[in-house]
mmCIF file with all atom_site columns, C-alpha atoms in Angstrom:
data_model
loop_
_atom_site.group_PDB
_atom_site.id
_atom_site.type_symbol
_atom_site.label_atom_id
_atom_site.label_alt_id
_atom_site.label_comp_id
_atom_site.label_asym_id
_atom_site.label_entity_id
_atom_site.label_seq_id
_atom_site.pdbx_PDB_ins_code
_atom_site.Cartn_x
_atom_site.Cartn_y
_atom_site.Cartn_z
_atom_site.occupancy
_atom_site.B_iso_or_equiv
_atom_site.pdbx_formal_charge
_atom_site.auth_seq_id
_atom_site.auth_comp_id
_atom_site.auth_asym_id
_atom_site.auth_atom_id
_atom_site.pdbx_PDB_model_num
ATOM 1   C CA . ALA A 1 1   ? 6.145   -31.757 -20.297 1.00 76.00 ? 320 ALA A CA 1
ATOM 2   C CA . GLN A 1 2   ? 2.333   -32.255 -21.479 1.00 84.00 ? 321 GLN A CA 1
ATOM 3   C CA . THR A 1 3   ? 0.773   -30.460 -24.747 1.00 91.00 ? 322 THR A CA 1
ATOM 4   C CA . VAL A 1 4   ? -2.977  -29.991 -26.193 1.00 95.00 ? 323 VAL A CA 1
ATOM 5   C CA . THR A 1 5   ? -2.863  -29.370 -29.516 1.00 96.00 ? 324 THR A CA 1
ATOM 6   C CA . GLN A 1 6   ? -6.150  -28.101 -32.035 1.00 96.00 ? 325 GLN A CA 1
ATOM 7   C CA . SER A 1 7   ? -5.357  -27.638 -35.099 1.00 95.00 ? 326 SER A CA 1
ATOM 8   C CA . GLN A 1 8   ? -8.628  -26.419 -36.248 1.00 96.00 ? 327 GLN A CA 1
ATOM 9   C CA . PRO A 1 9   ? -8.965  -23.039 -35.622 1.00 94.00 ? 328 PRO A CA 1
ATOM 10  C CA . GLU A 1 10  ? -12.711 -22.142 -36.846 1.00 96.00 ? 329 GLU A CA 1
ATOM 11  C CA . MET A 1 11  ? -15.338 -25.418 -37.880 1.00 97.00 ? 330 MET A CA 1
ATOM 12  C CA . SER A 1 12  ? -18.682 -24.226 -39.981 1.00 97.00 ? 331 SER A CA 1
ATOM 13  C CA . VAL A 1 13  ? -21.570 -26.842 -39.726 1.00 97.00 ? 332 VAL A CA 1
ATOM 14  C CA . GLN A 1 14  ? -24.882 -26.370 -41.238 1.00 97.00 ? 333 GLN A CA 1
ATOM 15  C CA . GLU A 1 15  ? -27.533 -27.186 -38.794 1.00 97.00 ? 334 GLU A CA 1
ATOM 16  C CA . ALA A 1 16  ? -28.702 -31.038 -38.323 1.00 97.00 ? 335 ALA A CA 1
ATOM 17  C CA . GLU A 1 17  ? -25.327 -32.209 -39.886 1.00 97.00 ? 336 GLU A CA 1
ATOM 18  C CA . THR A 1 18  ? -22.183 -33.879 -37.977 1.00 98.00 ? 337 THR A CA 1
ATOM 19  C CA . VAL A 1 19  ? -19.145 -31.856 -37.275 1.00 98.00 ? 338 VAL A CA 1
ATOM 20  C CA . THR A 1 20  ? -15.888 -33.462 -35.510 1.00 98.00 ? 339 THR A CA 1
ATOM 21  C CA . LEU A 1 21  ? -13.626 -31.206 -33.883 1.00 98.00 ? 340 LEU A CA 1
ATOM 22  C CA . SER A 1 22  ? -10.045 -32.706 -33.441 1.00 98.00 ? 341 SER A CA 1
ATOM 23  C CA . CYS A 1 23  ? -7.778  -32.717 -30.793 1.00 98.00 ? 342 CYS A CA 1
ATOM 24  C CA . THR A 1 24  ? -4.517  -34.429 -30.348 1.00 97.00 ? 343 THR A CA 1
ATOM 25  C CA . TYR A 1 25  ? -2.218  -34.576 -26.760 1.00 96.00 ? 344 TYR A CA 1
ATOM 26  C CA . ASP A 1 26  ? 1.157   -35.306 -25.311 1.00 95.00 ? 345 ASP A CA 1
ATOM 27  C CA . THR A 1 27  ? 1.590   -37.344 -21.864 1.00 91.00 ? 346 THR A CA 1
ATOM 28  C CA . SER A 1 28  ? 4.078   -39.735 -20.841 1.00 89.00 ? 347 SER A CA 1
ATOM 29  C CA . GLU A 1 29  ? 1.773   -41.113 -18.499 1.00 87.00 ? 348 GLU A CA 1
ATOM 30  C CA . SER A 1 30  ? -1.046  -43.870 -18.943 1.00 86.00 ? 349 SER A CA 1
ATOM 31  C CA . ASP A 1 31  ? -3.583  -42.721 -16.822 1.00 88.00 ? 350 ASP A CA 1
ATOM 32  C CA . TYR A 1 32  ? -5.474  -39.446 -17.252 1.00 91.00 ? 351 TYR A CA 1
ATOM 33  C CA . TYR A 1 33  ? -8.243  -37.922 -17.864 1.00 91.00 ? 352 TYR A CA 1
ATOM 34  C CA . LEU A 1 34  ? -9.501  -35.599 -20.862 1.00 94.00 ? 353 LEU A CA 1
ATOM 35  C CA . PHE A 1 35  ? -12.379 -33.054 -21.506 1.00 95.00 ? 354 PHE A CA 1
ATOM 36  C CA . TRP A 1 36  ? -13.958 -30.963 -24.003 1.00 97.00 ? 355 TRP A CA 1
ATOM 37  C CA . TYR A 1 37  ? -15.429 -28.110 -22.663 1.00 95.00 ? 356 TYR A CA 1
ATOM 38  C CA . LYS A 1 38  ? -18.022 -24.933 -24.744 1.00 95.00 ? 357 LYS A CA 1
ATOM 39  C CA . GLN A 1 39  ? -17.288 -21.821 -24.177 1.00 93.00 ? 358 GLN A CA 1
ATOM 40  C CA . PRO A 1 40  ? -20.531 -19.875 -25.554 1.00 92.00 ? 359 PRO A CA 1
ATOM 41  C CA . PRO A 1 41  ? -20.530 -16.311 -25.908 1.00 88.00 ? 360 PRO A CA 1
ATOM 42  C CA . SER A 1 42  ? -21.462 -15.526 -22.637 1.00 86.00 ? 361 SER A CA 1
ATOM 43  C CA . ARG A 1 43  ? -17.750 -16.856 -22.052 1.00 87.00 ? 362 ARG A CA 1
ATOM 44  C CA . GLN A 1 44  ? -19.093 -19.539 -19.296 1.00 87.00 ? 363 GLN A CA 1
ATOM 45  C CA . MET A 1 45  ? -16.606 -23.040 -19.326 1.00 90.00 ? 364 MET A CA 1
ATOM 46  C CA . ILE A 1 46  ? -18.882 -25.452 -19.422 1.00 91.00 ? 365 ILE A CA 1
ATOM 47  C CA . LEU A 1 47  ? -17.834 -29.399 -19.142 1.00 91.00 ? 366 LEU A CA 1
ATOM 48  C CA . VAL A 1 48  ? -19.155 -31.067 -22.603 1.00 95.00 ? 367 VAL A CA 1
ATOM 49  C CA . ILE A 1 49  ? -17.745 -34.565 -21.789 1.00 95.00 ? 368 ILE A CA 1
ATOM 50  C CA . ARG A 1 50  ? -14.986 -36.295 -20.121 1.00 93.00 ? 369 ARG A CA 1
ATOM 51  C CA . GLN A 1 51  ? -12.961 -39.243 -20.724 1.00 94.00 ? 370 GLN A CA 1
ATOM 52  C CA . GLU A 1 52  ? -10.911 -41.916 -18.289 1.00 91.00 ? 371 GLU A CA 1
ATOM 53  C CA . ALA A 1 53  ? -7.628  -42.694 -20.455 1.00 91.00 ? 372 ALA A CA 1
ATOM 54  C CA . TYR A 1 54  ? -7.852  -46.235 -18.725 1.00 89.00 ? 373 TYR A CA 1
ATOM 55  C CA . LYS A 1 55  ? -11.721 -46.950 -20.028 1.00 90.00 ? 374 LYS A CA 1
ATOM 56  C CA . GLN A 1 56  ? -11.334 -48.235 -23.758 1.00 86.00 ? 375 GLN A CA 1
ATOM 57  C CA . GLN A 1 57  ? -15.199 -47.467 -24.372 1.00 92.00 ? 376 GLN A CA 1
ATOM 58  C CA . ASN A 1 58  ? -15.482 -43.668 -25.601 1.00 95.00 ? 377 ASN A CA 1
ATOM 59  C CA . ALA A 1 59  ? -17.537 -41.281 -23.682 1.00 94.00 ? 378 ALA A CA 1
ATOM 60  C CA . THR A 1 60  ? -21.239 -40.249 -24.797 1.00 94.00 ? 379 THR A CA 1
ATOM 61  C CA . GLU A 1 61  ? -23.588 -37.538 -23.816 1.00 94.00 ? 380 GLU A CA 1
ATOM 62  C CA . ASN A 1 62  ? -26.559 -37.313 -26.009 1.00 95.00 ? 381 ASN A CA 1
ATOM 63  C CA . ARG A 1 63  ? -25.567 -35.660 -29.103 1.00 97.00 ? 382 ARG A CA 1
ATOM 64  C CA . PHE A 1 64  ? -21.626 -35.288 -28.357 1.00 97.00 ? 383 PHE A CA 1
ATOM 65  C CA . SER A 1 65  ? -19.597 -38.442 -28.541 1.00 97.00 ? 384 SER A CA 1
ATOM 66  C CA . VAL A 1 66  ? -15.852 -39.139 -28.156 1.00 97.00 ? 385 VAL A CA 1
ATOM 67  C CA . ASN A 1 67  ? -13.093 -40.824 -30.697 1.00 97.00 ? 386 ASN A CA 1
ATOM 68  C CA . PHE A 1 68  ? -10.470 -41.728 -28.530 1.00 96.00 ? 387 PHE A CA 1
ATOM 69  C CA . GLN A 1 69  ? -7.338  -43.051 -29.963 1.00 96.00 ? 388 GLN A CA 1
ATOM 70  C CA . LYS A 1 70  ? -4.805  -43.368 -27.112 1.00 94.00 ? 389 LYS A CA 1
ATOM 71  C CA . ALA A 1 71  ? -2.253  -44.766 -29.094 1.00 94.00 ? 390 ALA A CA 1
ATOM 72  C CA . ALA A 1 72  ? -2.268  -42.132 -30.995 1.00 95.00 ? 391 ALA A CA 1
ATOM 73  C CA . LYS A 1 73  ? -2.524  -39.566 -28.942 1.00 96.00 ? 392 LYS A CA 1
ATOM 74  C CA . SER A 1 74  ? -6.247  -38.555 -30.307 1.00 97.00 ? 393 SER A CA 1
ATOM 75  C CA . PHE A 1 75  ? -9.094  -37.496 -28.184 1.00 97.00 ? 394 PHE A CA 1
ATOM 76  C CA . SER A 1 76  ? -11.766 -36.409 -31.166 1.00 98.00 ? 395 SER A CA 1
ATOM 77  C CA . LEU A 1 77  ? -15.740 -34.380 -30.409 1.00 98.00 ? 396 LEU A CA 1
ATOM 78  C CA . LYS A 1 78  ? -18.063 -35.677 -32.652 1.00 98.00 ? 397 LYS A CA 1
ATOM 79  C CA . ILE A 1 79  ? -21.778 -33.382 -32.940 1.00 98.00 ? 398 ILE A CA 1
ATOM 80  C CA . SER A 1 80  ? -24.230 -34.681 -34.344 1.00 97.00 ? 399 SER A CA 1
ATOM 81  C CA . ASP A 1 81  ? -27.595 -33.644 -35.078 1.00 97.00 ? 400 ASP A CA 1
ATOM 82  C CA . SER A 1 82  ? -25.653 -29.718 -35.429 1.00 97.00 ? 401 SER A CA 1
ATOM 83  C CA . GLN A 1 83  ? -28.137 -27.151 -33.102 1.00 97.00 ? 402 GLN A CA 1
ATOM 84  C CA . LEU A 1 84  ? -28.243 -23.491 -33.909 1.00 96.00 ? 403 LEU A CA 1
ATOM 85  C CA . GLY A 1 85  ? -27.138 -23.456 -29.551 1.00 96.00 ? 404 GLY A CA 1
ATOM 86  C CA . ASP A 1 86  ? -24.141 -25.440 -30.277 1.00 97.00 ? 405 ASP A CA 1
ATOM 87  C CA . ALA A 1 87  ? -21.994 -22.347 -31.674 1.00 97.00 ? 406 ALA A CA 1
ATOM 88  C CA . ALA A 1 88  ? -19.149 -21.923 -29.233 1.00 97.00 ? 407 ALA A CA 1
ATOM 89  C CA . MET A 1 89  ? -15.722 -21.949 -28.556 1.00 95.00 ? 408 MET A CA 1
ATOM 90  C CA . TYR A 1 90  ? -14.619 -25.634 -27.965 1.00 97.00 ? 409 TYR A CA 1
ATOM 91  C CA . PHE A 1 91  ? -11.318 -26.252 -25.828 1.00 96.00 ? 410 PHE A CA 1
ATOM 92  C CA . CYS A 1 92  ? -9.705  -29.500 -25.673 1.00 97.00 ? 411 CYS A CA 1
ATOM 93  C CA . ALA A 1 93  ? -8.320  -29.988 -22.593 1.00 95.00 ? 412 ALA A CA 1
ATOM 94  C CA . TYR A 1 94  ? -5.405  -33.043 -20.263 1.00 94.00 ? 413 TYR A CA 1
ATOM 95  C CA . ARG A 1 95  ? -5.513  -33.373 -16.810 1.00 91.00 ? 414 ARG A CA 1
ATOM 96  C CA . SER A 1 96  ? -2.966  -35.704 -15.419 1.00 81.00 ? 415 SER A CA 1
ATOM 97  C CA . PRO A 1 97  ? -3.024  -38.109 -13.044 1.00 72.00 ? 416 PRO A CA 1
ATOM 98  C CA . PRO A 1 98  ? -5.241  -39.348 -9.893  1.00 63.00 ? 417 PRO A CA 1
ATOM 99  C CA . GLY A 1 99  ? -3.569  -36.481 -7.278  1.00 63.00 ? 418 GLY A CA 1
ATOM 100 C CA . THR A 1 100 ? -3.220  -33.802 -9.381  1.00 69.00 ? 419 THR A CA 1
ATOM 101 C CA . TYR A 1 101 ? -5.305  -30.778 -10.669 1.00 76.00 ? 420 TYR A CA 1
ATOM 102 C CA . LYS A 1 102 ? -3.608  -29.079 -13.980 1.00 84.00 ? 421 LYS A CA 1
ATOM 103 C CA . TYR A 1 103 ? -5.262  -28.831 -16.324 1.00 90.00 ? 422 TYR A CA 1
ATOM 104 C CA . ILE A 1 104 ? -4.458  -28.085 -19.886 1.00 92.00 ? 423 ILE A CA 1
ATOM 105 C CA . PHE A 1 105 ? -6.170  -26.473 -22.339 1.00 94.00 ? 424 PHE A CA 1
ATOM 106 C CA . GLY A 1 106 ? -5.783  -26.363 -26.360 1.00 95.00 ? 425 GLY A CA 1
ATOM 107 C CA . THR A 1 107 ? -6.139  -22.970 -28.058 1.00 93.00 ? 426 THR A CA 1
ATOM 108 C CA . GLY A 1 108 ? -9.492  -23.560 -28.767 1.00 95.00 ? 427 GLY A CA 1
ATOM 109 C CA . THR A 1 109 ? -11.920 -23.913 -31.665 1.00 96.00 ? 428 THR A CA 1
ATOM 110 C CA . ARG A 1 110 ? -14.814 -21.839 -32.947 1.00 96.00 ? 429 ARG A CA 1
ATOM 111 C CA . LEU A 1 111 ? -17.643 -23.710 -34.120 1.00 98.00 ? 430 LEU A CA 1
ATOM 112 C CA . LYS A 1 112 ? -20.137 -21.786 -36.481 1.00 97.00 ? 431 LYS A CA 1
ATOM 113 C CA . VAL A 1 113 ? -23.442 -23.184 -36.761 1.00 97.00 ? 432 VAL A CA 1
ATOM 114 C CA . LEU A 1 114 ? -25.166 -22.041 -40.275 1.00 96.00 ? 433 LEU A CA 1
ATOM 115 C CA . ALA A 1 115 ? -28.947 -21.983 -41.274 1.00 93.00 ? 434 ALA A CA 1
ATOM 116 C CA . ASN B 2 1   ? -27.338 -19.958 -8.125  1.00 50.00 ? 51  ASN B CA 1
ATOM 117 C CA . ALA B 2 2   ? -25.439 -22.126 -6.672  1.00 69.00 ? 52  ALA B CA 1
ATOM 118 C CA . GLY B 2 3   ? -22.413 -22.514 -9.139  1.00 89.00 ? 53  GLY B CA 1
ATOM 119 C CA . VAL B 2 4   ? -19.255 -20.576 -8.713  1.00 94.00 ? 54  VAL B CA 1
ATOM 120 C CA . MET B 2 5   ? -20.089 -16.928 -8.594  1.00 95.00 ? 55  MET B CA 1
ATOM 121 C CA . GLN B 2 6   ? -17.260 -14.379 -10.054 1.00 96.00 ? 56  GLN B CA 1
ATOM 122 C CA . ASN B 2 7   ? -17.622 -10.569 -9.331  1.00 96.00 ? 57  ASN B CA 1
ATOM 123 C CA . PRO B 2 8   ? -17.095 -8.247  -11.144 1.00 97.00 ? 58  PRO B CA 1
ATOM 124 C CA . ARG B 2 9   ? -18.080 -9.330  -14.794 1.00 95.00 ? 59  ARG B CA 1
ATOM 125 C CA . HIS B 2 10  ? -15.898 -6.588  -16.240 1.00 97.00 ? 60  HIS B CA 1
ATOM 126 C CA . LEU B 2 11  ? -13.508 -4.537  -14.847 1.00 98.00 ? 61  LEU B CA 1
ATOM 127 C CA . VAL B 2 12  ? -11.677 -1.756  -16.193 1.00 98.00 ? 62  VAL B CA 1
ATOM 128 C CA . ARG B 2 13  ? -8.290  -0.761  -14.865 1.00 98.00 ? 63  ARG B CA 1
ATOM 129 C CA . ARG B 2 14  ? -5.622  2.144   -15.825 1.00 97.00 ? 64  ARG B CA 1
ATOM 130 C CA . ARG B 2 15  ? -2.506  1.060   -15.712 1.00 97.00 ? 65  ARG B CA 1
ATOM 131 C CA . GLY B 2 16  ? -1.111  1.459   -11.899 1.00 97.00 ? 66  GLY B CA 1
ATOM 132 C CA . GLN B 2 17  ? -3.885  0.527   -10.742 1.00 98.00 ? 67  GLN B CA 1
ATOM 133 C CA . GLU B 2 18  ? -5.188  -2.296  -8.719  1.00 98.00 ? 68  GLU B CA 1
ATOM 134 C CA . ALA B 2 19  ? -7.064  -5.136  -9.802  1.00 98.00 ? 69  ALA B CA 1
ATOM 135 C CA . ARG B 2 20  ? -9.284  -7.227  -7.504  1.00 98.00 ? 70  ARG B CA 1
ATOM 136 C CA . LEU B 2 21  ? -11.552 -10.576 -8.702  1.00 98.00 ? 71  LEU B CA 1
ATOM 137 C CA . ARG B 2 22  ? -13.415 -12.108 -6.472  1.00 98.00 ? 72  ARG B CA 1
ATOM 138 C CA . CYS B 2 23  ? -14.763 -15.955 -6.670  1.00 97.00 ? 73  CYS B CA 1
ATOM 139 C CA . SER B 2 24  ? -17.191 -17.922 -4.394  1.00 96.00 ? 74  SER B CA 1
ATOM 140 C CA . PRO B 2 25  ? -16.740 -21.672 -4.957  1.00 95.00 ? 75  PRO B CA 1
ATOM 141 C CA . MET B 2 26  ? -19.851 -24.085 -5.371  1.00 93.00 ? 76  MET B CA 1
ATOM 142 C CA . LYS B 2 27  ? -21.418 -24.710 -2.184  1.00 91.00 ? 77  LYS B CA 1
ATOM 143 C CA . GLY B 2 28  ? -19.771 -27.762 -0.191  1.00 88.00 ? 78  GLY B CA 1
ATOM 144 C CA . HIS B 2 29  ? -16.171 -26.929 -2.409  1.00 91.00 ? 79  HIS B CA 1
ATOM 145 C CA . SER B 2 30  ? -12.840 -26.479 -0.809  1.00 90.00 ? 80  SER B CA 1
ATOM 146 C CA . HIS B 2 31  ? -10.910 -26.493 -3.342  1.00 93.00 ? 81  HIS B CA 1
ATOM 147 C CA . VAL B 2 32  ? -10.520 -23.125 -5.303  1.00 95.00 ? 82  VAL B CA 1
ATOM 148 C CA . TYR B 2 33  ? -8.092  -22.678 -8.976  1.00 95.00 ? 83  TYR B CA 1
ATOM 149 C CA . TRP B 2 34  ? -7.297  -19.503 -10.803 1.00 97.00 ? 84  TRP B CA 1
ATOM 150 C CA . TYR B 2 35  ? -7.008  -19.638 -14.523 1.00 96.00 ? 85  TYR B CA 1
ATOM 151 C CA . ARG B 2 36  ? -6.006  -16.679 -17.439 1.00 96.00 ? 86  ARG B CA 1
ATOM 152 C CA . GLN B 2 37  ? -7.605  -16.827 -20.515 1.00 93.00 ? 87  GLN B CA 1
ATOM 153 C CA . LEU B 2 38  ? -5.567  -14.412 -23.257 1.00 90.00 ? 88  LEU B CA 1
ATOM 154 C CA . PRO B 2 39  ? -7.057  -13.649 -26.191 1.00 84.00 ? 89  PRO B CA 1
ATOM 155 C CA . GLU B 2 40  ? -7.502  -16.531 -28.544 1.00 79.00 ? 90  GLU B CA 1
ATOM 156 C CA . GLU B 2 41  ? -5.641  -18.726 -26.261 1.00 84.00 ? 91  GLU B CA 1
ATOM 157 C CA . GLY B 2 42  ? -6.931  -21.658 -24.286 1.00 86.00 ? 92  GLY B CA 1
ATOM 158 C CA . LEU B 2 43  ? -7.201  -21.075 -19.798 1.00 92.00 ? 93  LEU B CA 1
ATOM 159 C CA . LYS B 2 44  ? -4.149  -21.524 -18.331 1.00 94.00 ? 94  LYS B CA 1
ATOM 160 C CA . PHE B 2 45  ? -3.404  -22.841 -14.937 1.00 93.00 ? 95  PHE B CA 1
ATOM 161 C CA . MET B 2 46  ? -2.474  -20.076 -12.507 1.00 96.00 ? 96  MET B CA 1
ATOM 162 C CA . VAL B 2 47  ? -2.754  -20.842 -8.584  1.00 95.00 ? 97  VAL B CA 1
ATOM 163 C CA . TYR B 2 48  ? -4.884  -23.650 -6.688  1.00 94.00 ? 98  TYR B CA 1
ATOM 164 C CA . LEU B 2 49  ? -5.594  -22.794 -3.325  1.00 94.00 ? 99  LEU B CA 1
ATOM 165 C CA . GLN B 2 50  ? -7.904  -24.521 -0.109  1.00 92.00 ? 100 GLN B CA 1
ATOM 166 C CA . LYS B 2 51  ? -9.676  -22.844 2.881   1.00 88.00 ? 101 LYS B CA 1
ATOM 167 C CA . GLU B 2 52  ? -6.361  -20.181 4.170   1.00 87.00 ? 102 GLU B CA 1
ATOM 168 C CA . ASN B 2 53  ? -3.632  -22.310 2.041   1.00 93.00 ? 103 ASN B CA 1
ATOM 169 C CA . ILE B 2 54  ? -1.844  -21.335 -0.880  1.00 94.00 ? 104 ILE B CA 1
ATOM 170 C CA . ILE B 2 55  ? -1.245  -25.813 -2.359  1.00 92.00 ? 105 ILE B CA 1
ATOM 171 C CA . ASP B 2 56  ? 0.478   -24.096 -5.554  1.00 91.00 ? 106 ASP B CA 1
ATOM 172 C CA . GLU B 2 57  ? 1.070   -20.914 -6.949  1.00 93.00 ? 107 GLU B CA 1
ATOM 173 C CA . SER B 2 58  ? 3.373   -22.022 -10.234 1.00 91.00 ? 108 SER B CA 1
ATOM 174 C CA . GLY B 2 59  ? 1.106   -20.425 -12.638 1.00 93.00 ? 109 GLY B CA 1
ATOM 175 C CA . MET B 2 60  ? 1.247   -17.109 -11.266 1.00 95.00 ? 110 MET B CA 1
ATOM 176 C CA . PRO B 2 61  ? 3.454   -14.655 -12.276 1.00 94.00 ? 111 PRO B CA 1
ATOM 177 C CA . LYS B 2 62  ? 6.381   -13.848 -9.303  1.00 91.00 ? 112 LYS B CA 1
ATOM 178 C CA . GLU B 2 63  ? 5.402   -10.233 -8.846  1.00 95.00 ? 113 GLU B CA 1
ATOM 179 C CA . ARG B 2 64  ? 2.374   -8.145  -8.582  1.00 97.00 ? 114 ARG B CA 1
ATOM 180 C CA . PHE B 2 65  ? 0.093   -11.018 -8.752  1.00 98.00 ? 115 PHE B CA 1
ATOM 181 C CA . SER B 2 66  ? -0.870  -12.796 -4.758  1.00 97.00 ? 116 SER B CA 1
ATOM 182 C CA . ALA B 2 67  ? -4.325  -15.131 -4.448  1.00 97.00 ? 117 ALA B CA 1
ATOM 183 C CA . GLU B 2 68  ? -5.755  -15.920 -0.842  1.00 96.00 ? 118 GLU B CA 1
ATOM 184 C CA . PHE B 2 69  ? -8.993  -18.057 0.347   1.00 95.00 ? 119 PHE B CA 1
ATOM 185 C CA . PRO B 2 70  ? -9.774  -17.246 3.464   1.00 92.00 ? 120 PRO B CA 1
ATOM 186 C CA . LYS B 2 71  ? -11.610 -19.260 6.307   1.00 90.00 ? 121 LYS B CA 1
ATOM 187 C CA . GLU B 2 72  ? -14.854 -17.058 5.694   1.00 90.00 ? 122 GLU B CA 1
ATOM 188 C CA . GLY B 2 73  ? -15.490 -15.397 2.498   1.00 92.00 ? 123 GLY B CA 1
ATOM 189 C CA . PRO B 2 74  ? -14.407 -15.451 -1.378  1.00 95.00 ? 124 PRO B CA 1
ATOM 190 C CA . SER B 2 75  ? -11.186 -15.892 -2.942  1.00 97.00 ? 125 SER B CA 1
ATOM 191 C CA . ILE B 2 76  ? -9.447  -13.207 -4.249  1.00 98.00 ? 126 ILE B CA 1
ATOM 192 C CA . LEU B 2 77  ? -7.105  -12.610 -6.776  1.00 98.00 ? 127 LEU B CA 1
ATOM 193 C CA . ARG B 2 78  ? -5.099  -9.234  -6.185  1.00 98.00 ? 128 ARG B CA 1
ATOM 194 C CA . ILE B 2 79  ? -2.995  -7.948  -9.230  1.00 98.00 ? 129 ILE B CA 1
ATOM 195 C CA . GLN B 2 80  ? -1.154  -4.664  -8.324  1.00 98.00 ? 130 GLN B CA 1
ATOM 196 C CA . GLN B 2 81  ? -0.182  -2.355  -10.543 1.00 98.00 ? 131 GLN B CA 1
ATOM 197 C CA . VAL B 2 82  ? -1.679  -3.492  -13.613 1.00 98.00 ? 132 VAL B CA 1
ATOM 198 C CA . VAL B 2 83  ? -0.205  -3.218  -16.823 1.00 97.00 ? 133 VAL B CA 1
ATOM 199 C CA . ARG B 2 84  ? -1.574  -3.313  -20.524 1.00 95.00 ? 134 ARG B CA 1
ATOM 200 C CA . GLY B 2 85  ? -0.289  -7.226  -20.881 1.00 94.00 ? 135 GLY B CA 1
ATOM 201 C CA . ASP B 2 86  ? -2.877  -7.993  -17.533 1.00 96.00 ? 136 ASP B CA 1
ATOM 202 C CA . SER B 2 87  ? -5.489  -7.682  -19.768 1.00 96.00 ? 137 SER B CA 1
ATOM 203 C CA . ALA B 2 88  ? -7.171  -11.153 -19.930 1.00 96.00 ? 138 ALA B CA 1
ATOM 204 C CA . ALA B 2 89  ? -10.189 -13.152 -18.668 1.00 96.00 ? 139 ALA B CA 1
ATOM 205 C CA . TYR B 2 90  ? -9.648  -14.408 -14.799 1.00 97.00 ? 140 TYR B CA 1
ATOM 206 C CA . PHE B 2 91  ? -11.539 -17.404 -14.842 1.00 96.00 ? 141 PHE B CA 1
ATOM 207 C CA . CYS B 2 92  ? -12.542 -19.128 -11.421 1.00 96.00 ? 142 CYS B CA 1
ATOM 208 C CA . ALA B 2 93  ? -12.731 -22.843 -11.029 1.00 94.00 ? 143 ALA B CA 1
ATOM 209 C CA . SER B 2 94  ? -13.696 -24.889 -7.417  1.00 93.00 ? 144 SER B CA 1
ATOM 210 C CA . SER B 2 95  ? -13.540 -28.738 -7.505  1.00 91.00 ? 145 SER B CA 1
ATOM 211 C CA . ALA B 2 96  ? -14.973 -30.986 -3.913  1.00 89.00 ? 146 ALA B CA 1
ATOM 212 C CA . GLY B 2 97  ? -11.424 -32.152 -4.143  1.00 84.00 ? 147 GLY B CA 1
ATOM 213 C CA . PRO B 2 98  ? -8.296  -32.002 -6.738  1.00 76.00 ? 148 PRO B CA 1
ATOM 214 C CA . ASP B 2 99  ? -9.514  -35.322 -8.376  1.00 76.00 ? 149 ASP B CA 1
ATOM 215 C CA . SER B 2 100 ? -12.760 -33.991 -8.696  1.00 81.00 ? 150 SER B CA 1
ATOM 216 C CA . PRO B 2 101 ? -14.226 -32.289 -11.687 1.00 80.00 ? 151 PRO B CA 1
ATOM 217 C CA . LEU B 2 102 ? -13.584 -28.659 -11.747 1.00 86.00 ? 152 LEU B CA 1
ATOM 218 C CA . HIS B 2 103 ? -17.032 -26.267 -12.381 1.00 89.00 ? 153 HIS B CA 1
ATOM 219 C CA . PHE B 2 104 ? -15.642 -23.081 -13.767 1.00 92.00 ? 154 PHE B CA 1
ATOM 220 C CA . GLY B 2 105 ? -17.413 -19.231 -12.926 1.00 93.00 ? 155 GLY B CA 1
ATOM 221 C CA . ASN B 2 106 ? -18.587 -17.306 -16.179 1.00 92.00 ? 156 ASN B CA 1
ATOM 222 C CA . GLY B 2 107 ? -14.862 -15.440 -15.248 1.00 95.00 ? 157 GLY B CA 1
ATOM 223 C CA . THR B 2 108 ? -14.086 -11.267 -14.488 1.00 97.00 ? 158 THR B CA 1
ATOM 224 C CA . ARG B 2 109 ? -12.863 -9.751  -18.019 1.00 96.00 ? 159 ARG B CA 1
ATOM 225 C CA . LEU B 2 110 ? -10.558 -7.134  -17.276 1.00 97.00 ? 160 LEU B CA 1
ATOM 226 C CA . THR B 2 111 ? -9.231  -4.298  -19.113 1.00 97.00 ? 161 THR B CA 1
ATOM 227 C CA . VAL B 2 112 ? -6.536  -2.444  -18.568 1.00 97.00 ? 162 VAL B CA 1
ATOM 228 C CA . THR B 2 113 ? -6.376  0.863   -20.586 1.00 96.00 ? 163 THR B CA 1
#
């Protein structure tokens, strides 16, 4: 069965600095999708970034980028120039190959941004 | 608002009562998913529905829980005879197809007293 592990329950970063959130996963599939979702106190789940396993190039979205290491089954999220609004729970999620639909979420990392 | 709409935002029920959670998917989306988030945990899949059909309910408890997505109106997640362990945030998501990204609602926080 697929699993997603986020080993950092909580992280802190100084405003304007860079922080990396780690995520590892386990799967026997070769084709899948990985996601990072942000959940602020409002509870809304916001898609931050998405990576297709068949793509070697790491996804980037403005200040957010990933380091996808397929062989190591690692999918870390880097937030550059951290802002106060980045403070939230961040969830890593895995979705198995096309034609399936279940997302498997990690337990989350709470990110605090210090002014 | 063109996003996924869930209501109520907060729901308090006493043990033994029924809870009904509603979800209107994004415009144009006909695939609805329900996830449950227990305190300090990630979201866990419960059920996947298309209009008038339950496609996969493998994540839903066998008793007391049911879901529907009628031809007209929102999807409903129904929990009968609630117990304290049902207290959680229940999220609905929708997509244009099973391969398309999920768009989540803001969730309903159910508290059972």
